Coordinates of C-alpha atoms in Angstrom, one line a residue:
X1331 CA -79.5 78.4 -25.2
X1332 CA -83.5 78.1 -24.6
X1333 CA -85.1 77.2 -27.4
X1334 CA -88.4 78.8 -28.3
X1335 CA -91.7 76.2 -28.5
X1336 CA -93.7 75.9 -31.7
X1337 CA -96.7 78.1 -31.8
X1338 CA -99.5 76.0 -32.8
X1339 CA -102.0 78.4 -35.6
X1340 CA -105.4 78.7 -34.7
X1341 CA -107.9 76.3 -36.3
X1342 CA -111.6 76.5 -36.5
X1343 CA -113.6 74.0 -35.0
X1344 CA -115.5 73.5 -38.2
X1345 CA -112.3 71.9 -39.7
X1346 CA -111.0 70.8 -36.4
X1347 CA -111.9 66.9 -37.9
X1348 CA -111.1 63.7 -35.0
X1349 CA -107.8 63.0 -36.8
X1350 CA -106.6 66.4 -36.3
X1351 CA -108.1 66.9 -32.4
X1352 CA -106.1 63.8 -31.5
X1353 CA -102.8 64.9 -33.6
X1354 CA -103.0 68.4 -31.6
X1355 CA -103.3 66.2 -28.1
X1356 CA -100.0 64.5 -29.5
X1357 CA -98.1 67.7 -30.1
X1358 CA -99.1 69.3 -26.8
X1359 CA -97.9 66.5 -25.0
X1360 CA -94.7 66.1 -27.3
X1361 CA -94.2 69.8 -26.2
X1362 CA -94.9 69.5 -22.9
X1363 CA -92.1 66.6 -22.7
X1364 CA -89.6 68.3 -24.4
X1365 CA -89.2 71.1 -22.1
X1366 CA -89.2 68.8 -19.1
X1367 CA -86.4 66.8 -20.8
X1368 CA -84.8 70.3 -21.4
X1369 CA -84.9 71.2 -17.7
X1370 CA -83.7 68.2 -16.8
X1371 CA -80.3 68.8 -19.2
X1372 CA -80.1 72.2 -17.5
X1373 CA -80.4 70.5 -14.2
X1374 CA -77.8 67.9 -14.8
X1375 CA -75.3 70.4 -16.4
X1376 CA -75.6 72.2 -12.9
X1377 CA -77.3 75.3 -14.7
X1378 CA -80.2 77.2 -12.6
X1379 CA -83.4 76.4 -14.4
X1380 CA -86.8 77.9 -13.2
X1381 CA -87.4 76.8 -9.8
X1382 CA -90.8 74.8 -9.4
X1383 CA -92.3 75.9 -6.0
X1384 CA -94.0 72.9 -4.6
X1385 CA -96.1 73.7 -1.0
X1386 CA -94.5 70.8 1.3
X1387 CA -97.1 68.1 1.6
X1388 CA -95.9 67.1 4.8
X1389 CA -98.6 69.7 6.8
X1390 CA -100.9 68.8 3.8
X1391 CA -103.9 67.8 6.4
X1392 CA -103.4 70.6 9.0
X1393 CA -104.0 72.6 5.8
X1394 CA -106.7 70.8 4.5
X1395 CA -108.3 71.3 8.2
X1396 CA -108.1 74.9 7.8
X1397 CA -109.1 75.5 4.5
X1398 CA -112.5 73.5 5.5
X1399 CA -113.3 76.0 8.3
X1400 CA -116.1 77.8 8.3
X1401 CA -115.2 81.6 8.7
X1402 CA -116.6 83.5 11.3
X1403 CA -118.5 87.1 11.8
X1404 CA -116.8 89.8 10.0
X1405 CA -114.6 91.8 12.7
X1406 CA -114.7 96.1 12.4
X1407 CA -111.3 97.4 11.6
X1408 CA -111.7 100.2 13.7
X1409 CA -113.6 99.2 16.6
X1410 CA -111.1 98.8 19.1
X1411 CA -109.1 101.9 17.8
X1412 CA -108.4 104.7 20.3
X1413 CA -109.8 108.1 18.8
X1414 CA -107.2 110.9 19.4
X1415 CA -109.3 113.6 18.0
X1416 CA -113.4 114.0 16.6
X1417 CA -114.5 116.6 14.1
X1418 CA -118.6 116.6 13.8
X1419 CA -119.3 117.6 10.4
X1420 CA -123.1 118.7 9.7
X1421 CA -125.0 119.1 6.3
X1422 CA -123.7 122.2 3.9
X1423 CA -127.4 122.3 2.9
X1424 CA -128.5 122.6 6.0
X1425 CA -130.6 125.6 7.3
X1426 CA -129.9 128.0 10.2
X1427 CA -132.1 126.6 13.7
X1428 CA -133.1 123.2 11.8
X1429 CA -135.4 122.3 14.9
X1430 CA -137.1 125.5 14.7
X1431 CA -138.3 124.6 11.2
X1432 CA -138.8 120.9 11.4
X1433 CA -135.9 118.9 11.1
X1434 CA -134.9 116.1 13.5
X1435 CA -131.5 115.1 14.8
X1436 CA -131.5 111.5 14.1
X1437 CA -128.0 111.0 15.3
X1438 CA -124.0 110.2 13.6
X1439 CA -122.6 108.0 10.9
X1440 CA -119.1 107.7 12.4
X1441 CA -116.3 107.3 9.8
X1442 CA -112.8 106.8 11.2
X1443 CA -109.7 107.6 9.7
X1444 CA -106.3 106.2 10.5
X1445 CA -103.7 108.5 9.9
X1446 CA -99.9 109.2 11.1
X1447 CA -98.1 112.6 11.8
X1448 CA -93.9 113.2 11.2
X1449 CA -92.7 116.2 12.2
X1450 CA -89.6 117.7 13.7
X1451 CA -90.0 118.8 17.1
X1452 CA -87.0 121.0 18.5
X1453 CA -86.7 121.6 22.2
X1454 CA -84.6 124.3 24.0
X1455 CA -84.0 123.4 27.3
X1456 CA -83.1 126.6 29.4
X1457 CA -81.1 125.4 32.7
X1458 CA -81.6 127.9 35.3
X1459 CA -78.6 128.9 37.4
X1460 CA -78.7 130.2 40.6
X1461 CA -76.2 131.9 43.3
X1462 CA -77.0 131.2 47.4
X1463 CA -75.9 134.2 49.9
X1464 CA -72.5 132.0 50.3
X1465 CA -71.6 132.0 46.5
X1466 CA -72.5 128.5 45.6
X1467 CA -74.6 127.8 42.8
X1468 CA -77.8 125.6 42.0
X1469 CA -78.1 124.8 38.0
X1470 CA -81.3 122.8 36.7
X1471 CA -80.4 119.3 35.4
X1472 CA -81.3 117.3 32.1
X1473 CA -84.4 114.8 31.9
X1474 CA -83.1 111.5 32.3
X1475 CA -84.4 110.8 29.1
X1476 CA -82.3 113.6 27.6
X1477 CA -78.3 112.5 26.4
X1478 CA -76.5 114.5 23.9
X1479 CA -78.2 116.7 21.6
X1480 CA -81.0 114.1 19.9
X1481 CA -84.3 112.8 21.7
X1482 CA -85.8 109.6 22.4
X1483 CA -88.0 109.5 20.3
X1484 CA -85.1 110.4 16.9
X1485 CA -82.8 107.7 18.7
X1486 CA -85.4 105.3 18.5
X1487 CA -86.3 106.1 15.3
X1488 CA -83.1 105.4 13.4
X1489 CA -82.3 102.2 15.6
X1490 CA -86.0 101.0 14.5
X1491 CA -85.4 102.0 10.7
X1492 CA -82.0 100.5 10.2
X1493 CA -82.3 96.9 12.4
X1494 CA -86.4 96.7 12.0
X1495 CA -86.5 98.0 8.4
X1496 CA -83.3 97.6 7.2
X1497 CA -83.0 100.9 5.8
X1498 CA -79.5 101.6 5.0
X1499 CA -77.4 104.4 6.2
X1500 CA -77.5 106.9 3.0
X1501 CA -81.5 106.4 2.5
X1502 CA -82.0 106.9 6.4
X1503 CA -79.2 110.1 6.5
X1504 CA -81.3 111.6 2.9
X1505 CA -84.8 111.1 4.7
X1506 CA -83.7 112.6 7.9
X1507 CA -82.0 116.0 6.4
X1508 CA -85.3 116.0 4.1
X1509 CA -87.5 116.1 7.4
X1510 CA -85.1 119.2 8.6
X1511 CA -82.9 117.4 10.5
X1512 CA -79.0 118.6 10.7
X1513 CA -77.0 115.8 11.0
X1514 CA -74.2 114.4 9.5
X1515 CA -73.1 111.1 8.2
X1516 CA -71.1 111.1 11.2
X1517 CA -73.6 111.2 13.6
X1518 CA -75.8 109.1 12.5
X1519 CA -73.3 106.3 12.6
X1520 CA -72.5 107.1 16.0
X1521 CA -76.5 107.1 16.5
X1522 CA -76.4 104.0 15.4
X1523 CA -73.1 101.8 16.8
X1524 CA -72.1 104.4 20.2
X1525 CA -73.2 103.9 23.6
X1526 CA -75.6 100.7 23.6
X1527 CA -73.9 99.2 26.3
X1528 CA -77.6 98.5 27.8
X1529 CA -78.8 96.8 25.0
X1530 CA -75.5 94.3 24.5
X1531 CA -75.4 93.2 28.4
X1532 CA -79.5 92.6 27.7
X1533 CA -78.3 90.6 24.9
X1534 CA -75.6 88.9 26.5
X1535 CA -78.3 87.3 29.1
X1536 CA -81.1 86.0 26.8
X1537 CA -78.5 83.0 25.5
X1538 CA -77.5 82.3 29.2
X1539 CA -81.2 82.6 30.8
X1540 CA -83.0 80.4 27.3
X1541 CA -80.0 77.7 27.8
X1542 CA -81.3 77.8 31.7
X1543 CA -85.2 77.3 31.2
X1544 CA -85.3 75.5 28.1
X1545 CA -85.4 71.4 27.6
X1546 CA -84.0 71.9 23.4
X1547 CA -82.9 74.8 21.1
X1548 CA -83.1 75.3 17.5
X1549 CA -79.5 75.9 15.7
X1550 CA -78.2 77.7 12.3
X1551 CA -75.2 79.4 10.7
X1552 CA -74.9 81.5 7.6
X1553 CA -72.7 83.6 5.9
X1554 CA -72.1 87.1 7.3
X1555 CA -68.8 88.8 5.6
X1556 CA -67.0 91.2 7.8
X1557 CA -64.3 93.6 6.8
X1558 CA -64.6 92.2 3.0
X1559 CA -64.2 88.6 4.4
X1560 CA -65.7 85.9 4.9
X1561 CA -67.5 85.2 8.3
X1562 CA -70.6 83.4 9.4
X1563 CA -73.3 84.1 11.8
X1564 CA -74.9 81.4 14.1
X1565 CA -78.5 81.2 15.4
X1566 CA -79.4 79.7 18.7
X1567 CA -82.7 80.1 19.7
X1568 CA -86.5 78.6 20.2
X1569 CA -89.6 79.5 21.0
X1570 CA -88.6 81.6 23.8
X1571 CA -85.7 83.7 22.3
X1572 CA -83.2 84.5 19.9
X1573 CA -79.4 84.9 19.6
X1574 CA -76.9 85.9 17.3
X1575 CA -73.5 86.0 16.7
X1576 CA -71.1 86.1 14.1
X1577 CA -67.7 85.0 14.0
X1578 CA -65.0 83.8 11.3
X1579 CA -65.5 80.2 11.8
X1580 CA -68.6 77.9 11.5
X1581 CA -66.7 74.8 13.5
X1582 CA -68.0 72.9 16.1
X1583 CA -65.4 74.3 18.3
X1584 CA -66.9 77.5 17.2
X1585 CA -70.0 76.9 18.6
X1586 CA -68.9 74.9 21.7
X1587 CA -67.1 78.4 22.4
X1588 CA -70.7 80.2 22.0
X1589 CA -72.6 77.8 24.5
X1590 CA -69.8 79.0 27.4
X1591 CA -72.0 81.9 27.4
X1592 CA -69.2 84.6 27.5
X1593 CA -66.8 82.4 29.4
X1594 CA -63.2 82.1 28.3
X1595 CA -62.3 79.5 30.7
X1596 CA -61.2 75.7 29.5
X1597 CA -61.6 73.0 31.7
X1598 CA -60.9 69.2 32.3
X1599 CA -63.5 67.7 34.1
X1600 CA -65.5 63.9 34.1
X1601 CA -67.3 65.3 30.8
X1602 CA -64.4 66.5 29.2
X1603 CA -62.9 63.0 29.5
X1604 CA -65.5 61.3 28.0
X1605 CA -65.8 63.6 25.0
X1606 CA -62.6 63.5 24.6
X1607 CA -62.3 59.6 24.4
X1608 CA -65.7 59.3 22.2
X1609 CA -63.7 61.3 19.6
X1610 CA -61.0 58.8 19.5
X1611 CA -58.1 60.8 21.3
X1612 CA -55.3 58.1 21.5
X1613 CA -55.3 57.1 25.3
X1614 CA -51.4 57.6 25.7
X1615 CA -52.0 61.4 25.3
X1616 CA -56.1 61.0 26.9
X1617 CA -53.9 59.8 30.3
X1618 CA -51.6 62.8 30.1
X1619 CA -54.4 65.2 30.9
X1620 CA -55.0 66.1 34.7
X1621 CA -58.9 65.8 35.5
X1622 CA -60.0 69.2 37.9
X1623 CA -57.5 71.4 36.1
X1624 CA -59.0 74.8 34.8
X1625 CA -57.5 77.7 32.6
X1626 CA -58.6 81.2 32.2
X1627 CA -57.9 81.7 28.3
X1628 CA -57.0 80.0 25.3
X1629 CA -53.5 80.7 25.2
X1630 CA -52.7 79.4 28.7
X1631 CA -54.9 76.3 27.4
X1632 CA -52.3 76.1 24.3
X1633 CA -49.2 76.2 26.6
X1634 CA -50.6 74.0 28.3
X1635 CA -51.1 71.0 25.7
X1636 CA -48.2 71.9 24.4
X1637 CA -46.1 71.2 27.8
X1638 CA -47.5 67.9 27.3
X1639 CA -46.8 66.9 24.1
X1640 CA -50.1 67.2 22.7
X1641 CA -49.5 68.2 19.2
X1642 CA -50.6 67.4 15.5
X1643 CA -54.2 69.3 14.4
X1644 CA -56.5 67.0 14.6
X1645 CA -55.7 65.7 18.4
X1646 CA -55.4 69.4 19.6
X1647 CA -58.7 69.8 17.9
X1648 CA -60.3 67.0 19.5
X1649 CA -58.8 68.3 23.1
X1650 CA -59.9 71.6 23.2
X1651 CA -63.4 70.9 21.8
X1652 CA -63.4 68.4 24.9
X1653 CA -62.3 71.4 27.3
X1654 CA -64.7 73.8 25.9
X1655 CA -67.6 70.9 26.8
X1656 CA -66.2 70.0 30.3
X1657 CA -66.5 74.6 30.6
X1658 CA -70.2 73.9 28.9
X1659 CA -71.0 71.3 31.7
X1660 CA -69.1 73.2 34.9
X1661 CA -71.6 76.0 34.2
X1662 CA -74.5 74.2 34.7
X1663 CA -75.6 73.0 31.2
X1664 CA -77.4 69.6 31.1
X1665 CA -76.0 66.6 28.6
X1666 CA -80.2 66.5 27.9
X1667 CA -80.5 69.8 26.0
X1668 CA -81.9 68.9 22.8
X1669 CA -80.4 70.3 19.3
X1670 CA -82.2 70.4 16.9
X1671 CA -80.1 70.9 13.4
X1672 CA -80.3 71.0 9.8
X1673 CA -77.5 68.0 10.2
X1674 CA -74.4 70.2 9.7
X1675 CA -71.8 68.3 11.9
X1676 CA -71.2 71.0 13.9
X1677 CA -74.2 70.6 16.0
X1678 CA -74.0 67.1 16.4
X1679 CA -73.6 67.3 20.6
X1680 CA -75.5 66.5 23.4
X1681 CA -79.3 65.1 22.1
X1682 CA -78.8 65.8 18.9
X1683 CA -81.9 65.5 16.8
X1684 CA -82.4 66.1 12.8
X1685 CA -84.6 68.0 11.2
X1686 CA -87.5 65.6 9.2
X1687 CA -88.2 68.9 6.3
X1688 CA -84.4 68.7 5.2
X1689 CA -84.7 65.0 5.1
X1690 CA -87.6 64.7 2.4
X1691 CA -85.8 67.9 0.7
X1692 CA -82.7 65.7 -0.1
X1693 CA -85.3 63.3 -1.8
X1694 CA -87.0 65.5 -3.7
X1695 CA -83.9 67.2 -5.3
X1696 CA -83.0 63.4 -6.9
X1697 CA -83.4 63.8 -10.6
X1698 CA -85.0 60.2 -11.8
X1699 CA -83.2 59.3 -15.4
X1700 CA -86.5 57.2 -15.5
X1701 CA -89.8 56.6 -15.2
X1702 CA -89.5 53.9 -12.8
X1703 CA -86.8 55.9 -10.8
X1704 CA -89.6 58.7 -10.6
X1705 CA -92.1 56.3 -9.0
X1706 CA -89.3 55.2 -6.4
X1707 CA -88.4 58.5 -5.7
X1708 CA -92.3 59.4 -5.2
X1709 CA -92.7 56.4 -3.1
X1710 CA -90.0 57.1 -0.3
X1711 CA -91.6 60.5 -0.4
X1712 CA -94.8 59.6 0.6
X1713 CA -93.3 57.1 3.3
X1714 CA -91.6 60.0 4.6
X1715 CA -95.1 62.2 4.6
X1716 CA -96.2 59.2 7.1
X1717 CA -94.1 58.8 9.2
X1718 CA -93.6 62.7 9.8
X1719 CA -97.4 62.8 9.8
X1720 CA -97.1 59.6 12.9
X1721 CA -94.4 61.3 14.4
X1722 CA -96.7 64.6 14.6
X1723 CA -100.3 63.4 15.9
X1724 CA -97.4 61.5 18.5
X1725 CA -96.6 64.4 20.1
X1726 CA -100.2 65.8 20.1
X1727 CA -101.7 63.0 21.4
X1728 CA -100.7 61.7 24.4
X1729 CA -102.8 58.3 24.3
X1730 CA -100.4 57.4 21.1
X1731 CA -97.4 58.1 23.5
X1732 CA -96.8 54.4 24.5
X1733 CA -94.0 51.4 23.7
X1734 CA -96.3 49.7 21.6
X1735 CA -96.7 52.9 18.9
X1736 CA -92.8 53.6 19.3
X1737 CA -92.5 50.4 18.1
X1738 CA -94.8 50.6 15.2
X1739 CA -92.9 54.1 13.9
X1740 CA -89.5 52.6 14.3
X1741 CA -90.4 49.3 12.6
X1742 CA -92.5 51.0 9.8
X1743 CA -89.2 53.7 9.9
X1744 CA -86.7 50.1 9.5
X1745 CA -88.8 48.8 6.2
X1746 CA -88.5 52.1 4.5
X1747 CA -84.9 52.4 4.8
X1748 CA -84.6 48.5 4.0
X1749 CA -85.7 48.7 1.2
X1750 CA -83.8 48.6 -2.2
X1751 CA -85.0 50.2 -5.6
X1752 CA -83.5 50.4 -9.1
X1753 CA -81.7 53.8 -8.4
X1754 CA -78.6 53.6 -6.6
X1755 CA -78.3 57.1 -5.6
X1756 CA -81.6 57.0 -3.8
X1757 CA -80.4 53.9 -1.9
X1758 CA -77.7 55.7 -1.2
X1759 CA -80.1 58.4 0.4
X1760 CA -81.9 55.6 2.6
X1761 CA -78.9 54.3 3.5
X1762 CA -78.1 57.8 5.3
X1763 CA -81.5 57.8 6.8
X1764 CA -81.1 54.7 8.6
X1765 CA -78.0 55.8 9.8
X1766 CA -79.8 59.1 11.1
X1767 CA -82.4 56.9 12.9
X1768 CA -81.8 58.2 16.3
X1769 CA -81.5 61.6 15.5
X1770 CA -84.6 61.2 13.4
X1771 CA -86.6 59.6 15.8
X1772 CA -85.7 61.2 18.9
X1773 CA -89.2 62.6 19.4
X1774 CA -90.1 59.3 20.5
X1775 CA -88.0 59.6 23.5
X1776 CA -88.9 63.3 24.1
X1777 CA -92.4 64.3 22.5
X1778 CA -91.4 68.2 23.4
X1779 CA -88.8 68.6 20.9
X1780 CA -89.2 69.4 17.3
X1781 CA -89.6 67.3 14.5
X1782 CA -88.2 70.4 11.9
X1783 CA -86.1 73.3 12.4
X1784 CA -88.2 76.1 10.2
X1785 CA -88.0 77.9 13.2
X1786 CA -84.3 78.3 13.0
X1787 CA -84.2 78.8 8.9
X1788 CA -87.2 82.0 9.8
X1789 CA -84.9 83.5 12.4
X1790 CA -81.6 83.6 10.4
X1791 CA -83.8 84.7 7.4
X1792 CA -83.1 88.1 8.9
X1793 CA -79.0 87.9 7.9
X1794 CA -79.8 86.6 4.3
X1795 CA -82.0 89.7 3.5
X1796 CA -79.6 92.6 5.3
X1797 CA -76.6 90.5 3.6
X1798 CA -78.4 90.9 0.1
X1799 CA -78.8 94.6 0.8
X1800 CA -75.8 96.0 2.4
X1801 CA -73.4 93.3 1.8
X1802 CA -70.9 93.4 4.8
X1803 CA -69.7 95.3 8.0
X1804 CA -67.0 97.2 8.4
X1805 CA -66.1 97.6 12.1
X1806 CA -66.3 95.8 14.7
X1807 CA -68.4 97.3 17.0
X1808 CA -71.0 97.3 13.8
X1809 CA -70.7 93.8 13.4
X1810 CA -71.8 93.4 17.4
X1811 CA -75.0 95.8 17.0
X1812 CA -76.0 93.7 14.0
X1813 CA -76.0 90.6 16.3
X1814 CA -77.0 92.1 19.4
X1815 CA -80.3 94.5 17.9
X1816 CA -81.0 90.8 15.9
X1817 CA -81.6 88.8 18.7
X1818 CA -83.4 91.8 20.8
X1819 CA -85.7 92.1 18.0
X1820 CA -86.6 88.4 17.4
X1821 CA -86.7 88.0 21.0
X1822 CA -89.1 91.0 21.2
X1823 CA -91.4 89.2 18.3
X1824 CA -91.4 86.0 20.3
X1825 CA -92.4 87.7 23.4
X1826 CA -95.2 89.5 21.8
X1827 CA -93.1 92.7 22.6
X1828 CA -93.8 95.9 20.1
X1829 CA -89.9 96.2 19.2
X1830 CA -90.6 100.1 18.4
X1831 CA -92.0 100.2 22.2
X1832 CA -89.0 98.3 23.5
X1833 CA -86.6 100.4 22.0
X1834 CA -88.3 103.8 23.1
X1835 CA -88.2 102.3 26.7
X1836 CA -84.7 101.8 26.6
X1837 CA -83.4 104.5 24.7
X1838 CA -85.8 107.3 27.0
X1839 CA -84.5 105.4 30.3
X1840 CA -88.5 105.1 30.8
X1841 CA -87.6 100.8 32.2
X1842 CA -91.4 99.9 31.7
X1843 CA -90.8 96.7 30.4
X1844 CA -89.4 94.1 32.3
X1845 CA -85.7 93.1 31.0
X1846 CA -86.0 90.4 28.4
X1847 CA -84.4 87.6 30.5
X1848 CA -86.9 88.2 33.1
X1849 CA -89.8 87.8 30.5
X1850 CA -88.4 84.7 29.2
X1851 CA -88.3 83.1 32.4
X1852 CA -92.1 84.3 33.1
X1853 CA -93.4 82.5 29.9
X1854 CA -91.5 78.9 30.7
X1855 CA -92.6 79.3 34.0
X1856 CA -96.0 80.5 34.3
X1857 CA -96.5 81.2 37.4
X1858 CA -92.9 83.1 38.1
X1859 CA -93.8 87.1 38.7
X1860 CA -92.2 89.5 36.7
X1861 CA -91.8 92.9 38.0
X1862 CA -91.7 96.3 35.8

């Protein structure tokens, strides 16, 4: 149970004497390390004390640099606003014919107002029918922006409100039937989850088509329950898109299976081999395996290990995850794609490289029992700060990109982890950094990838908040519009894409923007056309 800190009573300064100013000094400091020794007990008895929110100090210059900018002309608001209507409003004390007795004109003083209009806008379409001389008949036909009994514009709406907004179903039926809209609960599910067949195949192509122009990708997972049980959701995505999908396992083959882009096929190829030795399958059963040999599903893949002999878990394990990379490589998918991870194992493929932000975090959650382990603690921080901050003007610059500054990093990278402190837990820590020295360093080899993977932790950001508010899905095809309207919107906000436009084009058949995949390609390749 907190305990409540001693209020100090107020004394005057008349009889505040210099024995009692230093004795007050003495208490406040007593004070102040009391409750720091108290958060620490709540720490180390695993409760959740309040959480100190410290601004990363590895950006701390680029900051700085900002801050010290001078700031420019003042912009108008409303300058560049397109004015829809104009009401010219003259004096109420005004005479009638002011130039007959004296007054000038001496022009406006324009004051705009932003404002929005709602309103329900019903629309009877009357189809005209018409019978020739020879008894056949001519009936008018539907815009094509017209299917079933709601418009565009309402579709658009309540796609916008619950994937954009996150407004959930009740609150978005109550506001509709408030507005005047009949519709049931129903409905507005089927609004919601029916006929967004365009939308998924869009989906299904941005993973494909960012795999295809991109050199690295940024990778999560979190938890997404479905049905009332567990699940998880994994992010692949960079600058140029985002995906989403959610399954019931987080393993790597889990996520091998995602990189086959849709593909269900398993095959045994040169890479296959390879991965499958690197993992340590014993070479009696490695041999058994015919290289070329492809299957269509997973359980003509099972059969098929199983007519070999290829049993126990872990060697199954280790077989398929090498058939699902020889399927990875067969469609075109190059051994250099870069993957940047929060070092979950499950990533750990291809170029793997780790992400320098959850590195210092592990660091700074360390609780020192002393003094001296505070001031160890506080000096592998600051070599961390460094060498991120090395690493960083590295990729900027390209005169710093030569052997001799690799060198420098990875020496000055080898000291830090060499060295040995008081605290064994924090050696422990360096210990694991050495160890992740390629992964760490891999910028050096490539200065295009990443050196953290915020951008990853802001795009999954999206599940954690619509997980807090409506806890789970319940069917399936639910679960498959929360993935695919996910990545369509962070794929729209990476493309500089209005997602409210976007979803008006598609859901009125209007096609003015260009499909997603196409735009991706545009931006990693400049000068590629795009055509709307």
């Amino acid at each position: 149970m907190k305990q409540q800190e001693f209020q100090l009573p107020e004394i005057p300064e008349s009889e505040q004497t210099p024995l009692v100013q230093e004795l007050l000094l003495v208490i406040l400091e007593q004070q102040k390390r009391i409750r720091e020794l108290g958060e620490e007990i709540e720490k180390l008895k695993g409760h959740k004390g309040k959480p100190r929110l410290r601004a990363s100090q590895m950006d701390k210059q680029e900051r700085k640099a900002k801050e010290e900018r001078k700031p420019g002309p003042k912009k108008s608001k409303t300058g560049e606003l397109e004015i829809h209507e104009e009401q010219v409003i003259a004096p109420r004390e005004l005479p009638e014919n002011p130039r007959a007795q004296g007054w000038r004109f001496k022009g406006y003083n324009d004051f705009v107002v932003q404002e929005l209009r709602l309103d329900t806008r019903n629309i009877r379409y009357r189809l005209e029918e018409w019978q020739g001389p020879n008894g056949e008949y001519l009936k008018g036909k539907l815009p094509e922006s017209v299917s079933g009994h709601y418009g565009a514009w309402l579709k658009s709406y309540v796609l916008y409100e619950h994937h954009h907004q996150r407004v959930t179903q009740p609150l978005l039926l109550q506001q509709l039937r408030e507005w005047g809209i009949r519709i049931s609960s129903g409905q507005l599910n089927n609004l919601l989850i029916e006929g967004k067949a365009v939308f998924h195949e869009e989906k299904a192509q941005l993973l494909e088509t960012g795999l295809q122009v991109s050199n690295h990708i940024h990778v999560d997972d979190t938890g997404a329950r479905h049905k009332g049980k567990n699940g998880y959701c994994t992010h692949i995505g960079n600058e140029l898109f985002a995906w989403f999908e959610s399954t019931q396992s987080k393993s790597r083959e889990n996520f091998l299976g995602l990189l086959r882009v849709g593909s269900k096929d398993y095959v045994v190829n040169v890479g296959a081999l390879e991965y499958m030795a690197l993992n340590k399958l014993p070479k009696g059963k490695l041999e058994l395996l015919e290289e070329g040999k492809s299957f269509p599903d997973e359980q003509t893949w099972k059969n098929y290990l199983e007519g070999l002999g290829i049993t126990g878990s872990r060697h199954i394990r280790i077989a398929t995850e090498g058939a699902l990379m020889g399927c990875i490589l067969a469609r075109g998918l190059s051994e250099d794609m870069g993957i940047m991870s929060d070092d979950a194992g499950q990533f750990n493929i291809f170029r793997h490289a780790l992400c320098w932000i959850h590195a210092e975090r592990n660091i700074n959650k360390l609780v020192p029992l002393n003094d001296t382990h505070a001031k160890h603690i506080h000096w592998v921080r600051s070599q961390i700060w460094d060498l991120y901050a090395a690493l960083k003007a590295y990729k900027m610059d390209k005169s710093l990109q030569t052997p001799t500054f690799q060198e420098e990093i990875r020496a000055r990278f080898d000291e830090m982890c060499r060295t040995r402190t008081d605290y064994a837990t924090l050696n422990g820590h360096l210990k694991r950094l050495a160890t992740n020295k390629t992964e760490l360093l891999r910028v050096l080899d490539d200065p295009s990838l990443p050196l953290h993977n915020n951008l990853s932790e802001r795009d999954i950001r999206e599940y954690v908040y619509r997980r807090k508010i409506s806890g789970s899905t319940r069917s399936d095809e639910g679960r498959r519009c929360r993935d695919t309207f996910a990545s369509l919107k962070k794929t729209c906000r990476k493309l500089d894409i209005p997602f409210w436009d976007y979803l008006y084009d598609r859901v009125s058949n209007t096609n003015a923007f260009a499909p997603l995949p196409e735009t991706i390609r545009a931006r990693a390749s400049p000068t590629a056309v795009v055509c709307s």
